[in-house]
mmCIF file of C-alpha atoms in Angstrom:
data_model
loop_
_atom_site.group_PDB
_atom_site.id
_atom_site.type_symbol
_atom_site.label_atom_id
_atom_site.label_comp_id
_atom_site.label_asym_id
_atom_site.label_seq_id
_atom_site.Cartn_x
_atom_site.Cartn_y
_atom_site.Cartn_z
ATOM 1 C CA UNK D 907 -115.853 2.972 55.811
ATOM 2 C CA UNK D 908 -116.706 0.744 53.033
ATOM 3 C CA UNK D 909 -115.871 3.786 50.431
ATOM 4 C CA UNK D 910 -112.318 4.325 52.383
ATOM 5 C CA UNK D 911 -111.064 1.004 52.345
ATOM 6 C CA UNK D 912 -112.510 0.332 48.383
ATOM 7 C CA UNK D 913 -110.434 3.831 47.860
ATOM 8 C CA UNK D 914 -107.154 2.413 49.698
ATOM 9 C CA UNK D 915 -107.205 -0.694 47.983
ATOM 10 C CA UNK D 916 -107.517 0.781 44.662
ATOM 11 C CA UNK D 917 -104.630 3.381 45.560
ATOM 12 C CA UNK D 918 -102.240 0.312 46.731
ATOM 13 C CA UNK D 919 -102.774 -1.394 43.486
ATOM 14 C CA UNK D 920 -101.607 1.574 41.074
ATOM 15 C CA UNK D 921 -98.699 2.284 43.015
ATOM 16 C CA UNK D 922 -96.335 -0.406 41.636
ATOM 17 C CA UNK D 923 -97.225 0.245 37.932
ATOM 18 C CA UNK D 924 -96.412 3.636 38.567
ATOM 19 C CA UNK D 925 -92.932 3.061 39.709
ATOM 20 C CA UNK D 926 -91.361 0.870 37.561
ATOM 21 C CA UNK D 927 -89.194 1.665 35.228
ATOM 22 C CA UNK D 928 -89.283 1.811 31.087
ATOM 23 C CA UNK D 929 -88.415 -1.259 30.163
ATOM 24 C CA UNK D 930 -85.110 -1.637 28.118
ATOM 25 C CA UNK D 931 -84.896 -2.456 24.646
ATOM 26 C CA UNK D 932 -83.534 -5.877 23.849
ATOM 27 C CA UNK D 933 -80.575 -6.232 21.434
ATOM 28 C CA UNK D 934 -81.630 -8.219 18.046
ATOM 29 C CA UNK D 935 -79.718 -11.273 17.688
ATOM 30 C CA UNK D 936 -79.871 -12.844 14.012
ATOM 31 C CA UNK D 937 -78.615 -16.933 13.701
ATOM 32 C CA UNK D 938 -77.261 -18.288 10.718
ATOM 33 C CA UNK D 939 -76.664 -22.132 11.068
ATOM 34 C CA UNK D 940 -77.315 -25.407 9.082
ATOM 35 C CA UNK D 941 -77.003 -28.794 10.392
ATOM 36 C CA UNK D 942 -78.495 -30.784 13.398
ATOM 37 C CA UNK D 943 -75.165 -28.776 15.508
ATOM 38 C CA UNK D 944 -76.131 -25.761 14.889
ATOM 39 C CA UNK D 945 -79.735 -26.913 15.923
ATOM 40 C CA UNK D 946 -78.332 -27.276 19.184
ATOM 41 C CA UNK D 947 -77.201 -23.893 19.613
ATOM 42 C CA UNK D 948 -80.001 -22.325 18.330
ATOM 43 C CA UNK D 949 -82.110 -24.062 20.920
ATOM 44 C CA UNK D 950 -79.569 -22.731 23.581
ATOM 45 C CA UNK D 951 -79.643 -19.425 22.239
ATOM 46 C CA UNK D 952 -84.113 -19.709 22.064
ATOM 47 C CA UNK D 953 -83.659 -20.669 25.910
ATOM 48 C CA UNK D 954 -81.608 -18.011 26.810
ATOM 49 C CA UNK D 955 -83.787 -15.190 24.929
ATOM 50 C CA UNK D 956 -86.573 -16.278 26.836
ATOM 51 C CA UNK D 957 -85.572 -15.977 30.259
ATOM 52 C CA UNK D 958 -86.585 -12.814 32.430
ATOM 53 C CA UNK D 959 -83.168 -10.719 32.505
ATOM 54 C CA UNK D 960 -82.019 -11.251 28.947
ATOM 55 C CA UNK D 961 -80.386 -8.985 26.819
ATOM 56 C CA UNK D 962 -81.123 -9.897 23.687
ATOM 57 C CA UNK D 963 -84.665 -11.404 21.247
ATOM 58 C CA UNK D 964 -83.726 -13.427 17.824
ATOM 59 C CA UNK D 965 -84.527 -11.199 14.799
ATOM 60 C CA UNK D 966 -84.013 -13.773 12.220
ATOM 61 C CA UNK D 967 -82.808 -16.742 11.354
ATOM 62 C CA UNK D 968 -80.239 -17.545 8.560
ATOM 63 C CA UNK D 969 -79.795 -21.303 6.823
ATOM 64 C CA UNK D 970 -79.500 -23.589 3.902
ATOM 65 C CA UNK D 971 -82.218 -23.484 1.350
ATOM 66 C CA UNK D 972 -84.401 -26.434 1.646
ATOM 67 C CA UNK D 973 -82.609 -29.797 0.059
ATOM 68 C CA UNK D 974 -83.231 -33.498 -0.562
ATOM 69 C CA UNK D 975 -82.034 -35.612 2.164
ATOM 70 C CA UNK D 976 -81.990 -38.852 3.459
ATOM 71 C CA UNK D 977 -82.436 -41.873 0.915
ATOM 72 C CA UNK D 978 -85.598 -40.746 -0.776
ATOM 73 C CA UNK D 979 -83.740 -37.459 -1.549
ATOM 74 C CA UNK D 980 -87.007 -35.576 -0.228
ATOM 75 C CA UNK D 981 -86.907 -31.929 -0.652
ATOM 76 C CA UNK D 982 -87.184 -30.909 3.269
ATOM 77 C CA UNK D 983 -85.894 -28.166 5.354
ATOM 78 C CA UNK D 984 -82.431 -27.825 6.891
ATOM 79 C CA UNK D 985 -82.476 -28.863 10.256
ATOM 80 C CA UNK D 986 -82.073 -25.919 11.891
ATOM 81 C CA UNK D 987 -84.691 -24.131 9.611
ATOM 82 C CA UNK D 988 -86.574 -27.131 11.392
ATOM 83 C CA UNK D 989 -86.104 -27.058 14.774
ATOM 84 C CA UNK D 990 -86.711 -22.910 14.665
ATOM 85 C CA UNK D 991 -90.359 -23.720 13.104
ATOM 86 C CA UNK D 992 -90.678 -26.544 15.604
ATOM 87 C CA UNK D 993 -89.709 -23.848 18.332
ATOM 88 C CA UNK D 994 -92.705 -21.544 16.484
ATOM 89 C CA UNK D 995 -90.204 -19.324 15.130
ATOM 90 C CA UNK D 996 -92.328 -16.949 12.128
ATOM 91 C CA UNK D 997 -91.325 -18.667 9.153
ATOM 92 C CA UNK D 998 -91.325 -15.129 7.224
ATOM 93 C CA UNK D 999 -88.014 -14.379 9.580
ATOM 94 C CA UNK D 1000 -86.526 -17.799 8.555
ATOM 95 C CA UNK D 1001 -84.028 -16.821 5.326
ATOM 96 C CA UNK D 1002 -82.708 -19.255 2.924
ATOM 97 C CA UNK D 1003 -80.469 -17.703 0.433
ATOM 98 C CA UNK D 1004 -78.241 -19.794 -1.525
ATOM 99 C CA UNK D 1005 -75.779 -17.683 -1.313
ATOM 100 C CA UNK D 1006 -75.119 -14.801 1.401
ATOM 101 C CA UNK D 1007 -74.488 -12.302 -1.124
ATOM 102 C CA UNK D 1008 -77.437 -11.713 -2.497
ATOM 103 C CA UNK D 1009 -79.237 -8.246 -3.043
ATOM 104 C CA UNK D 1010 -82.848 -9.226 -1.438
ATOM 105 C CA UNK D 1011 -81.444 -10.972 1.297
ATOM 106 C CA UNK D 1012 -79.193 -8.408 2.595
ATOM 107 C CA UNK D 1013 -81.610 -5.425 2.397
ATOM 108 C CA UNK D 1014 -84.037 -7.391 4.347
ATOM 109 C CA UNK D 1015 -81.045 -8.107 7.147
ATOM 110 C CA UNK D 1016 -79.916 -4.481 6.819
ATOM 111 C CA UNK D 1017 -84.376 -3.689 7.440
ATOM 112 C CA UNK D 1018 -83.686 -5.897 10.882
ATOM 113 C CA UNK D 1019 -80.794 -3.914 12.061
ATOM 114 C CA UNK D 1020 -79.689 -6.240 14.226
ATOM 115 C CA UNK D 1021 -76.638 -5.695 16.553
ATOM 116 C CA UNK D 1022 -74.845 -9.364 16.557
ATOM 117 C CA UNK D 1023 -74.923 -11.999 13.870
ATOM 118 C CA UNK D 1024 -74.155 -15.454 15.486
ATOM 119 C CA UNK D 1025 -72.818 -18.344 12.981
ATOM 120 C CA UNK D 1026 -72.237 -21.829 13.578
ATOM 121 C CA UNK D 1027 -71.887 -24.049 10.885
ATOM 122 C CA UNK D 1028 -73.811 -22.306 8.355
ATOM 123 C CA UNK D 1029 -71.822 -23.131 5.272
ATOM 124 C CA UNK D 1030 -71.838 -20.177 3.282
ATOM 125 C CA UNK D 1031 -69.194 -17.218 3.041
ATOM 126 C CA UNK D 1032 -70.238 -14.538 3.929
ATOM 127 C CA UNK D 1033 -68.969 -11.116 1.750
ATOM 128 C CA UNK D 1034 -68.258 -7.821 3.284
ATOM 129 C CA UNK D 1035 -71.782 -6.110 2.791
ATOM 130 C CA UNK D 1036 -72.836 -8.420 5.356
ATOM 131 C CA UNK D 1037 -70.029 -7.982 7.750
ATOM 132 C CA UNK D 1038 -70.689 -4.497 7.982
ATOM 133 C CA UNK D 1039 -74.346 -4.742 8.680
ATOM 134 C CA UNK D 1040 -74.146 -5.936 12.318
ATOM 135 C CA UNK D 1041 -73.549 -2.918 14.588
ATOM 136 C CA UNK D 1042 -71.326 -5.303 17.626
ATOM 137 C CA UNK D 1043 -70.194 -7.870 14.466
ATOM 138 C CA UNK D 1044 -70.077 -11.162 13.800
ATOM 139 C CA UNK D 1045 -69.018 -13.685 15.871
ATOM 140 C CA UNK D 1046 -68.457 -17.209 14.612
ATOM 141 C CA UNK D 1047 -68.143 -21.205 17.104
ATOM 142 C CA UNK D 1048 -65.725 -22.940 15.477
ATOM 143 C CA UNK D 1049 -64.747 -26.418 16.758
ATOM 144 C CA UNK D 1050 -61.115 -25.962 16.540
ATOM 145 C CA UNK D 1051 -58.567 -24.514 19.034
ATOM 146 C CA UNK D 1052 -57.750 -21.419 16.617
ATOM 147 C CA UNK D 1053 -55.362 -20.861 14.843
ATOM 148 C CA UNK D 1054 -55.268 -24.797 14.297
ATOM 149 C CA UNK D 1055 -57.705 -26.675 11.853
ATOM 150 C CA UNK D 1056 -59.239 -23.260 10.154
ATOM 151 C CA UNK D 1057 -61.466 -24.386 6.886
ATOM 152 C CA UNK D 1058 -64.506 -26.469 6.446
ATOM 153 C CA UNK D 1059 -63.687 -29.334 8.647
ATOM 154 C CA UNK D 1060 -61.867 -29.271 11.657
ATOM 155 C CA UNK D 1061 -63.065 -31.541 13.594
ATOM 156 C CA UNK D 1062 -62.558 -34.087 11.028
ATOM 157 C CA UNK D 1063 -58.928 -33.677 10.108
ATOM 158 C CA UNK D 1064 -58.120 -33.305 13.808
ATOM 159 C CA UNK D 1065 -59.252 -37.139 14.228
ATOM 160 C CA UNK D 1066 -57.500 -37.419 10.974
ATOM 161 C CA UNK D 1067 -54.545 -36.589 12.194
ATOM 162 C CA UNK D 1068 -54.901 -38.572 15.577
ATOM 163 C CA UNK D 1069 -55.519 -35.139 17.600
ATOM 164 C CA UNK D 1070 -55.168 -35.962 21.761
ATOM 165 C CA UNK D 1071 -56.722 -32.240 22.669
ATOM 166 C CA UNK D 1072 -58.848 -30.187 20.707
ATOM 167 C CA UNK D 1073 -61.596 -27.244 21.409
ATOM 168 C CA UNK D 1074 -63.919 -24.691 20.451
ATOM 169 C CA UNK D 1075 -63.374 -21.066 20.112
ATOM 170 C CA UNK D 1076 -65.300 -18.198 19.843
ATOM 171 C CA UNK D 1077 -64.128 -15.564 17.419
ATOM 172 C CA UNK D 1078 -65.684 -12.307 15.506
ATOM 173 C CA UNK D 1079 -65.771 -13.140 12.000
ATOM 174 C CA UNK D 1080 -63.072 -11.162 9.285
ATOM 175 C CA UNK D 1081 -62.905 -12.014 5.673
ATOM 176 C CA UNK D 1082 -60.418 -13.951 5.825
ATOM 177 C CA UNK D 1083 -60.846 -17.725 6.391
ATOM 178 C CA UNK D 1084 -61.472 -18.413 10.600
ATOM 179 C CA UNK D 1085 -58.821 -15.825 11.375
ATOM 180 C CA UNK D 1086 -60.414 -13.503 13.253
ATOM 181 C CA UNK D 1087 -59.872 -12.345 16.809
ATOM 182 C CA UNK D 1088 -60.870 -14.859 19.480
ATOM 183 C CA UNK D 1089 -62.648 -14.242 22.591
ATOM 184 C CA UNK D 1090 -62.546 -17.203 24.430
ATOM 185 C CA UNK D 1091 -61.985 -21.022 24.086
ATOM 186 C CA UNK D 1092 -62.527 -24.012 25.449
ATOM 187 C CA UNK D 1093 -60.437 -27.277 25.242
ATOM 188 C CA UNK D 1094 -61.456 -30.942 25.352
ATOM 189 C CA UNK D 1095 -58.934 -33.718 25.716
ATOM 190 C CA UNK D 1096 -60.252 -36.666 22.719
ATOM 191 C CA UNK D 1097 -60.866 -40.156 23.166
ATOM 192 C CA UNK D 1098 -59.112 -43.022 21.000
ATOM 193 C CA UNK D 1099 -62.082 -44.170 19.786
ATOM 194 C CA UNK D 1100 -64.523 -41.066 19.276
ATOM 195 C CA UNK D 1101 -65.966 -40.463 15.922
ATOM 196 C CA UNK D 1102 -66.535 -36.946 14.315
ATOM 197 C CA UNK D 1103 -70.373 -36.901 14.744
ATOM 198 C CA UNK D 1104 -70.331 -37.522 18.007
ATOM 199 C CA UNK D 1105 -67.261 -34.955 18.553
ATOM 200 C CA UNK D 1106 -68.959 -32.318 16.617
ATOM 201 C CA UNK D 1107 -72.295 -32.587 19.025
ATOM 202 C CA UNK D 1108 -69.853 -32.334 21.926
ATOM 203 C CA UNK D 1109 -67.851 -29.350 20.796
ATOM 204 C CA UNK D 1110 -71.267 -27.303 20.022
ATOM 205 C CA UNK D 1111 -72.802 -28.153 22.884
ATOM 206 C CA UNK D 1112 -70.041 -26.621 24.759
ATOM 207 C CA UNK D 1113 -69.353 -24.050 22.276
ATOM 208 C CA UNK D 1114 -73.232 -22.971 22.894
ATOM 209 C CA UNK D 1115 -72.109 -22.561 26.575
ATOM 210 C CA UNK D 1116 -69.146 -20.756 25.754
ATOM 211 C CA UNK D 1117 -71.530 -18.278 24.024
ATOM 212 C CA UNK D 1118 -74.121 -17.564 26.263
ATOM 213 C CA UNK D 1119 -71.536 -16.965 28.995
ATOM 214 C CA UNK D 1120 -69.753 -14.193 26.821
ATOM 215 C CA UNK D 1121 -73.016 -12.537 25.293
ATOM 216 C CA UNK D 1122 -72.743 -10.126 27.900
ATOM 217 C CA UNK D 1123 -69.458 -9.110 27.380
ATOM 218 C CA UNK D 1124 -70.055 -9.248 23.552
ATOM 219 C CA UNK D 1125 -73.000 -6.999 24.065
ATOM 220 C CA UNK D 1126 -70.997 -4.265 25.947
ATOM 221 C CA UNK D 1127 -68.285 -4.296 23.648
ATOM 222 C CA UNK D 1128 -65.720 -5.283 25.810
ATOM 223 C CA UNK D 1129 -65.294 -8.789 24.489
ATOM 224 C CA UNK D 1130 -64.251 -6.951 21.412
ATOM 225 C CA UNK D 1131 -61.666 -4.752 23.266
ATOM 226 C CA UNK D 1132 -60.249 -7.587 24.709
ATOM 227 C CA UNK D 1133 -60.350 -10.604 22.268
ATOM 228 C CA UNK D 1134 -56.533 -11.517 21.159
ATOM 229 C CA UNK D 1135 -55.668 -11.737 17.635
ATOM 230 C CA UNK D 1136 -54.818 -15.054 16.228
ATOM 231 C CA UNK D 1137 -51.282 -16.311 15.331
ATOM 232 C CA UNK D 1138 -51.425 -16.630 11.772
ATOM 233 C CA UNK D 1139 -47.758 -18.370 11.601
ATOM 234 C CA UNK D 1140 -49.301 -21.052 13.830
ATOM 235 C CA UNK D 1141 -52.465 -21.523 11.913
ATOM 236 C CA UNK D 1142 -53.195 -24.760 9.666
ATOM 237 C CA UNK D 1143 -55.875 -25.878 7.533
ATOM 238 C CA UNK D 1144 -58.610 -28.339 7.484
ATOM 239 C CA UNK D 1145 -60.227 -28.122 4.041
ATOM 240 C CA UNK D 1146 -63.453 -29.855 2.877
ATOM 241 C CA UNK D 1147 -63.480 -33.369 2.628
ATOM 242 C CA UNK D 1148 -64.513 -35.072 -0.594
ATOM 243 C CA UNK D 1149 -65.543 -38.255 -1.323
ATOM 244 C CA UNK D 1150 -62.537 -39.373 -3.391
ATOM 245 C CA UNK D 1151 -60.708 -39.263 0.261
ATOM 246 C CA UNK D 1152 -63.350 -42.045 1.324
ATOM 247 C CA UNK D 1153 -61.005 -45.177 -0.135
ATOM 248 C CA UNK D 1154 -58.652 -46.737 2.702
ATOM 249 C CA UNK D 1155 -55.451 -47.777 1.528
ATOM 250 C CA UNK D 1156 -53.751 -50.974 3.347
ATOM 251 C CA UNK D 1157 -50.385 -49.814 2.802
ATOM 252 C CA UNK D 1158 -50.883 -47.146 5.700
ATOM 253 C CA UNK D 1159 -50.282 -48.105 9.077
ATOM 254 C CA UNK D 1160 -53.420 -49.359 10.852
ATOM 255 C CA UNK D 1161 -53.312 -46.186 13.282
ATOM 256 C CA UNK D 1162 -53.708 -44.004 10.382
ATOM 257 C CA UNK D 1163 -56.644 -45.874 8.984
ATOM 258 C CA UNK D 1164 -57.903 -46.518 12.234
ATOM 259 C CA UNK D 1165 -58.261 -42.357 12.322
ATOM 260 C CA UNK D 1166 -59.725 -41.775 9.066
ATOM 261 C CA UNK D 1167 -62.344 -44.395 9.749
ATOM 262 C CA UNK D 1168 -63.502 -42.021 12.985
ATOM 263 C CA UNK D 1169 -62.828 -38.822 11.268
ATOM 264 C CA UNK D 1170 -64.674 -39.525 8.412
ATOM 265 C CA UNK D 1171 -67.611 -41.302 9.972
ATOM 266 C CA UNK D 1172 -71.303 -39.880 9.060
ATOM 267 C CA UNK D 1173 -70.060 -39.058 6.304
ATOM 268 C CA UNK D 1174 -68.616 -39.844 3.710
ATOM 269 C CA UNK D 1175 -67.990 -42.756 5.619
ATOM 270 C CA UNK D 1176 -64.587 -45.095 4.783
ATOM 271 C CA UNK D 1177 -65.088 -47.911 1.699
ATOM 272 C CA UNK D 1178 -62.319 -51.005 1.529
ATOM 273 C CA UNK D 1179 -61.828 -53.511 -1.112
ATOM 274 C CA UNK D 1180 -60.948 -56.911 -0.532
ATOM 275 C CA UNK D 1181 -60.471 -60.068 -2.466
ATOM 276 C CA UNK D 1182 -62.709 -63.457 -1.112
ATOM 277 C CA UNK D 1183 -61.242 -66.276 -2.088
ATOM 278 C CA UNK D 1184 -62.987 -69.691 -2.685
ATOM 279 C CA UNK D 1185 -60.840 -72.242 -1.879
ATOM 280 C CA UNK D 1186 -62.647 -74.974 -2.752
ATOM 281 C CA UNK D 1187 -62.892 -73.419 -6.830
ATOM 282 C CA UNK D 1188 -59.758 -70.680 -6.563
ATOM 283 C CA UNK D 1189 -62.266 -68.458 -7.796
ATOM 284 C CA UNK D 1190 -61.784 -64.926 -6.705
ATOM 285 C CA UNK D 1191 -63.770 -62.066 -6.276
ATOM 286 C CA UNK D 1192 -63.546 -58.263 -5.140
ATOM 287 C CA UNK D 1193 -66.298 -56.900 -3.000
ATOM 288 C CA UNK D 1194 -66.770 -53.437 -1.492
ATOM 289 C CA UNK D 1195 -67.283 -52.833 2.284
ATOM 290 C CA UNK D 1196 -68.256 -49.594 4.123
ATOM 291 C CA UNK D 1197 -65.915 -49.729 7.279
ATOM 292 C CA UNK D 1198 -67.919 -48.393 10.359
ATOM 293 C CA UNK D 1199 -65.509 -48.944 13.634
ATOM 294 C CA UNK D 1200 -62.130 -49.906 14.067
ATOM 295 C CA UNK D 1201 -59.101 -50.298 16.531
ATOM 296 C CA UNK D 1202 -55.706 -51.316 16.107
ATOM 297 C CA UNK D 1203 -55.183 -54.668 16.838
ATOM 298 C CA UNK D 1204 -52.071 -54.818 19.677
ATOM 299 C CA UNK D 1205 -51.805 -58.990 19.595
ATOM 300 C CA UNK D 1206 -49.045 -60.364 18.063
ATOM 301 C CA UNK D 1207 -50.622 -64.159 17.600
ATOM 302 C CA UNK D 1208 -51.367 -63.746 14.015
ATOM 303 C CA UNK D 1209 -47.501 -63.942 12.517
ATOM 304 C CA UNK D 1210 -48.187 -67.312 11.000
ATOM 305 C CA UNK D 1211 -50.325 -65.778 8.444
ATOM 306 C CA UNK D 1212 -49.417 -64.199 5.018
ATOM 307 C CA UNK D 1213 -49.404 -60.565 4.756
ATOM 308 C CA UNK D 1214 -52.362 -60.228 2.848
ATOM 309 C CA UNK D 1215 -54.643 -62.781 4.473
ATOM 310 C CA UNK D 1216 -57.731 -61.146 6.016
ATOM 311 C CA UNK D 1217 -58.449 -63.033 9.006
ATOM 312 C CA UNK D 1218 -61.638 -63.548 10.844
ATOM 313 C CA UNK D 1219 -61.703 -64.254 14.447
ATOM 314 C CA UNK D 1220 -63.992 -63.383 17.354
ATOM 315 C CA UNK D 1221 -66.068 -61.263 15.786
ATOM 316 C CA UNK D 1222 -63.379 -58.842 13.876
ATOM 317 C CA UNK D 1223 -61.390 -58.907 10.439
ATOM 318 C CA UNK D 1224 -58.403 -58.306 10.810
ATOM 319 C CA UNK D 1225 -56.508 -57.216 7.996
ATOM 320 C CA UNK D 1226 -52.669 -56.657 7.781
ATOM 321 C CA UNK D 1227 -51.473 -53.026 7.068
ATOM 322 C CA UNK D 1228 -48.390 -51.215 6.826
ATOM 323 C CA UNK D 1229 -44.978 -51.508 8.644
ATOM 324 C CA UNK D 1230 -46.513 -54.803 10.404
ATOM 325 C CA UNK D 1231 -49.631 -53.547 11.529
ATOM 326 C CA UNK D 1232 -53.208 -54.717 12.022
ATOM 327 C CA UNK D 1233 -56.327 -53.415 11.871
ATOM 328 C CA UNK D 1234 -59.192 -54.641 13.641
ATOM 329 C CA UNK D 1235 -62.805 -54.197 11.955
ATOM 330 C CA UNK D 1236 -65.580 -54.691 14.458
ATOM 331 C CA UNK D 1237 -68.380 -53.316 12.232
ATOM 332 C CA UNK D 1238 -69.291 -53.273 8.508
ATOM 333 C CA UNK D 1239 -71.725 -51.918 6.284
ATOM 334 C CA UNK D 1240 -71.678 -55.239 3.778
ATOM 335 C CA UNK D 1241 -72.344 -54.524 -0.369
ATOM 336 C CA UNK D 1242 -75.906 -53.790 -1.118
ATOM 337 C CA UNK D 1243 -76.749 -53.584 2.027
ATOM 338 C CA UNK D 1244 -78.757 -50.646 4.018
ATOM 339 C CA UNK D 1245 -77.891 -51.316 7.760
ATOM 340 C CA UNK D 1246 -74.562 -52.188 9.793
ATOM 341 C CA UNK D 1247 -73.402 -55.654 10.349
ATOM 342 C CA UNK D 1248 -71.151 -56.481 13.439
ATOM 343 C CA UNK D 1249 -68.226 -58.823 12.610
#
């Protein structure tokens, strides 16, 4: 009896091994990102690989070459290079090419063959040798409601241009600039007083949601069946921003400054001069301020002054700008200084 049941038991236990199926081979997924954004979808993209039912394993990842950052310019990895070793990505699969055409670098993608490239704010162009190597293509999140704001910074010359709605969209990549077809997009009404960082982290946080609901269809190939070319007659630009741009100029209206201080926050930030006047000696002098935060100052209980008088009350300058306008500065970054000063 002891034999039987010890037989039974051993029987029951191979039975399920025998029946299941061949497991099914997981499409290779290679990343190419470069700033703390695209860390975020990268980590959306890790969690997704790793669940049960999922499609698809990261091959590779793609970034920046290591650079100096922060004040003491040292040499350190991009962050998304960073967060993929924190996630114990194989640093051997982690490529930094310094630029996306080069020889070694594509024959070691092309060794990969991976199916779907994924890009989100990598910062490199990519030629047509790489194009070609992903079997499904390339597919690109770009913070912008496509056609609008295609080029390095969208998100920035939206708030430039005082933008009420913008988005994300998910498009396969072509050669030329952001114009490929789109698969799906998202929209996101924006705030008055939002600033670009904090817009950018918004719009690829949903734009990682955005992708890993349409992986699936990517996958399949119907998301490239059914993704609608772009309007090219409605499409503008947003090119890079340099720091030239970073001077505000008084004789603009205070809205106008008031959205170039938020679009160009993080960097490279918004610098003012401004005379200080001692009245005691009538000696003048010109010093340099970093403007962090603004608004436009609605009050009209400052006509008494002269147009160029920068006035300090409650906490704010306030300093006269074009066509009778005022803008209110709430928060400085004062010369020689490190940190941010409140008014």
């Amino acid at each position: 009896m002891l034999a039987s049941s010890l037989m039974l038991r051993r029987f029951y236990c191979c039975t399920p091994t025998s029946s299941v199926s061949p497991s099914i081979k997981k499409k290779q997924l290679v990343f190419l990102g470069s700033p703390q954004v695209s860390a975020s979808v990268l980590d959306a993209l890790f969690n997704a690989s790793s669940a049960p039912d999922s499609l698809f394993e990261i091959a590779a990842v793609v970034t920046q070459p290591p650079a100096g950052r922060n004040r003491g310019r040292k040499v350190m990895p991009s962050p998304v290079a960073q967060h993929a070793l924190d996630r114990g990505f194989p640093s051997d699969l982690i490529f930094t090419p310094a630029k996306a055409n080069e020889d070694a670098f594509l024959t070691n993608l092309k060794a990969l063959e991976p199916e779907l490239c994924i890009t989100a704010a990598y910062g490199n162009i990519l030629p047509s040798k790489f194009l070609k190597i992903p079997s499904l293509g390339t597919v690109n999140i770009h913070p912008s409601l496509l056609p609008l704001y295609r080029g390095a910074a969208p998100v920035q010359r939206a708030l430039q241009d005082g933008a009420k709605e913008t988005g994300v969209s998910l498009a396969f990549t072509v050669r030329a600039l952001d114009a490929g077809p789109i698969i799906s997009c998202e929209r996101m009404e924006v705030d008055d007083h939002i600033k670009a960082p904090e817009l950018l982290e918004l719009l690829f946080n949903q734009g990682s949601e955005l992708l890993i609901r349409e992986l699936p269809s990517i996958f399949n190939g119907s998301a490239m069946v059914n993704a609608k070319p772009q309007d090219d007659s409605k499409a503008t630009l947003a090119p890079k921003i340099t720091p030239e741009e970073s001077w505000l100029s008084f004789d603009e209206a205070a809205s106008v400054l008031h959205n170039k201080v938020r679009a160009f926050a993080g960097w490279p930030g918004t610098r003012a001069k401004v005379v200080v006047c001692d009245q005691n000696s009538d000696q003048r002098s010109v010093i340099e301020l970093k403007i962090i935060t603004t608004r436009i100052y609605s009050s009209n209980n400052i006509q008494s002054y002269e147009n160029d008088e920068v006035i300090f009350t409650k906490g704010s300058l306030l300093i006269p700008c074009g066509g009778g306008t005022i803008l209110e500065v709430t928060e400085v970054q004062p010369p020689g200084k490190k940190h941010n000063a409140r008014c």
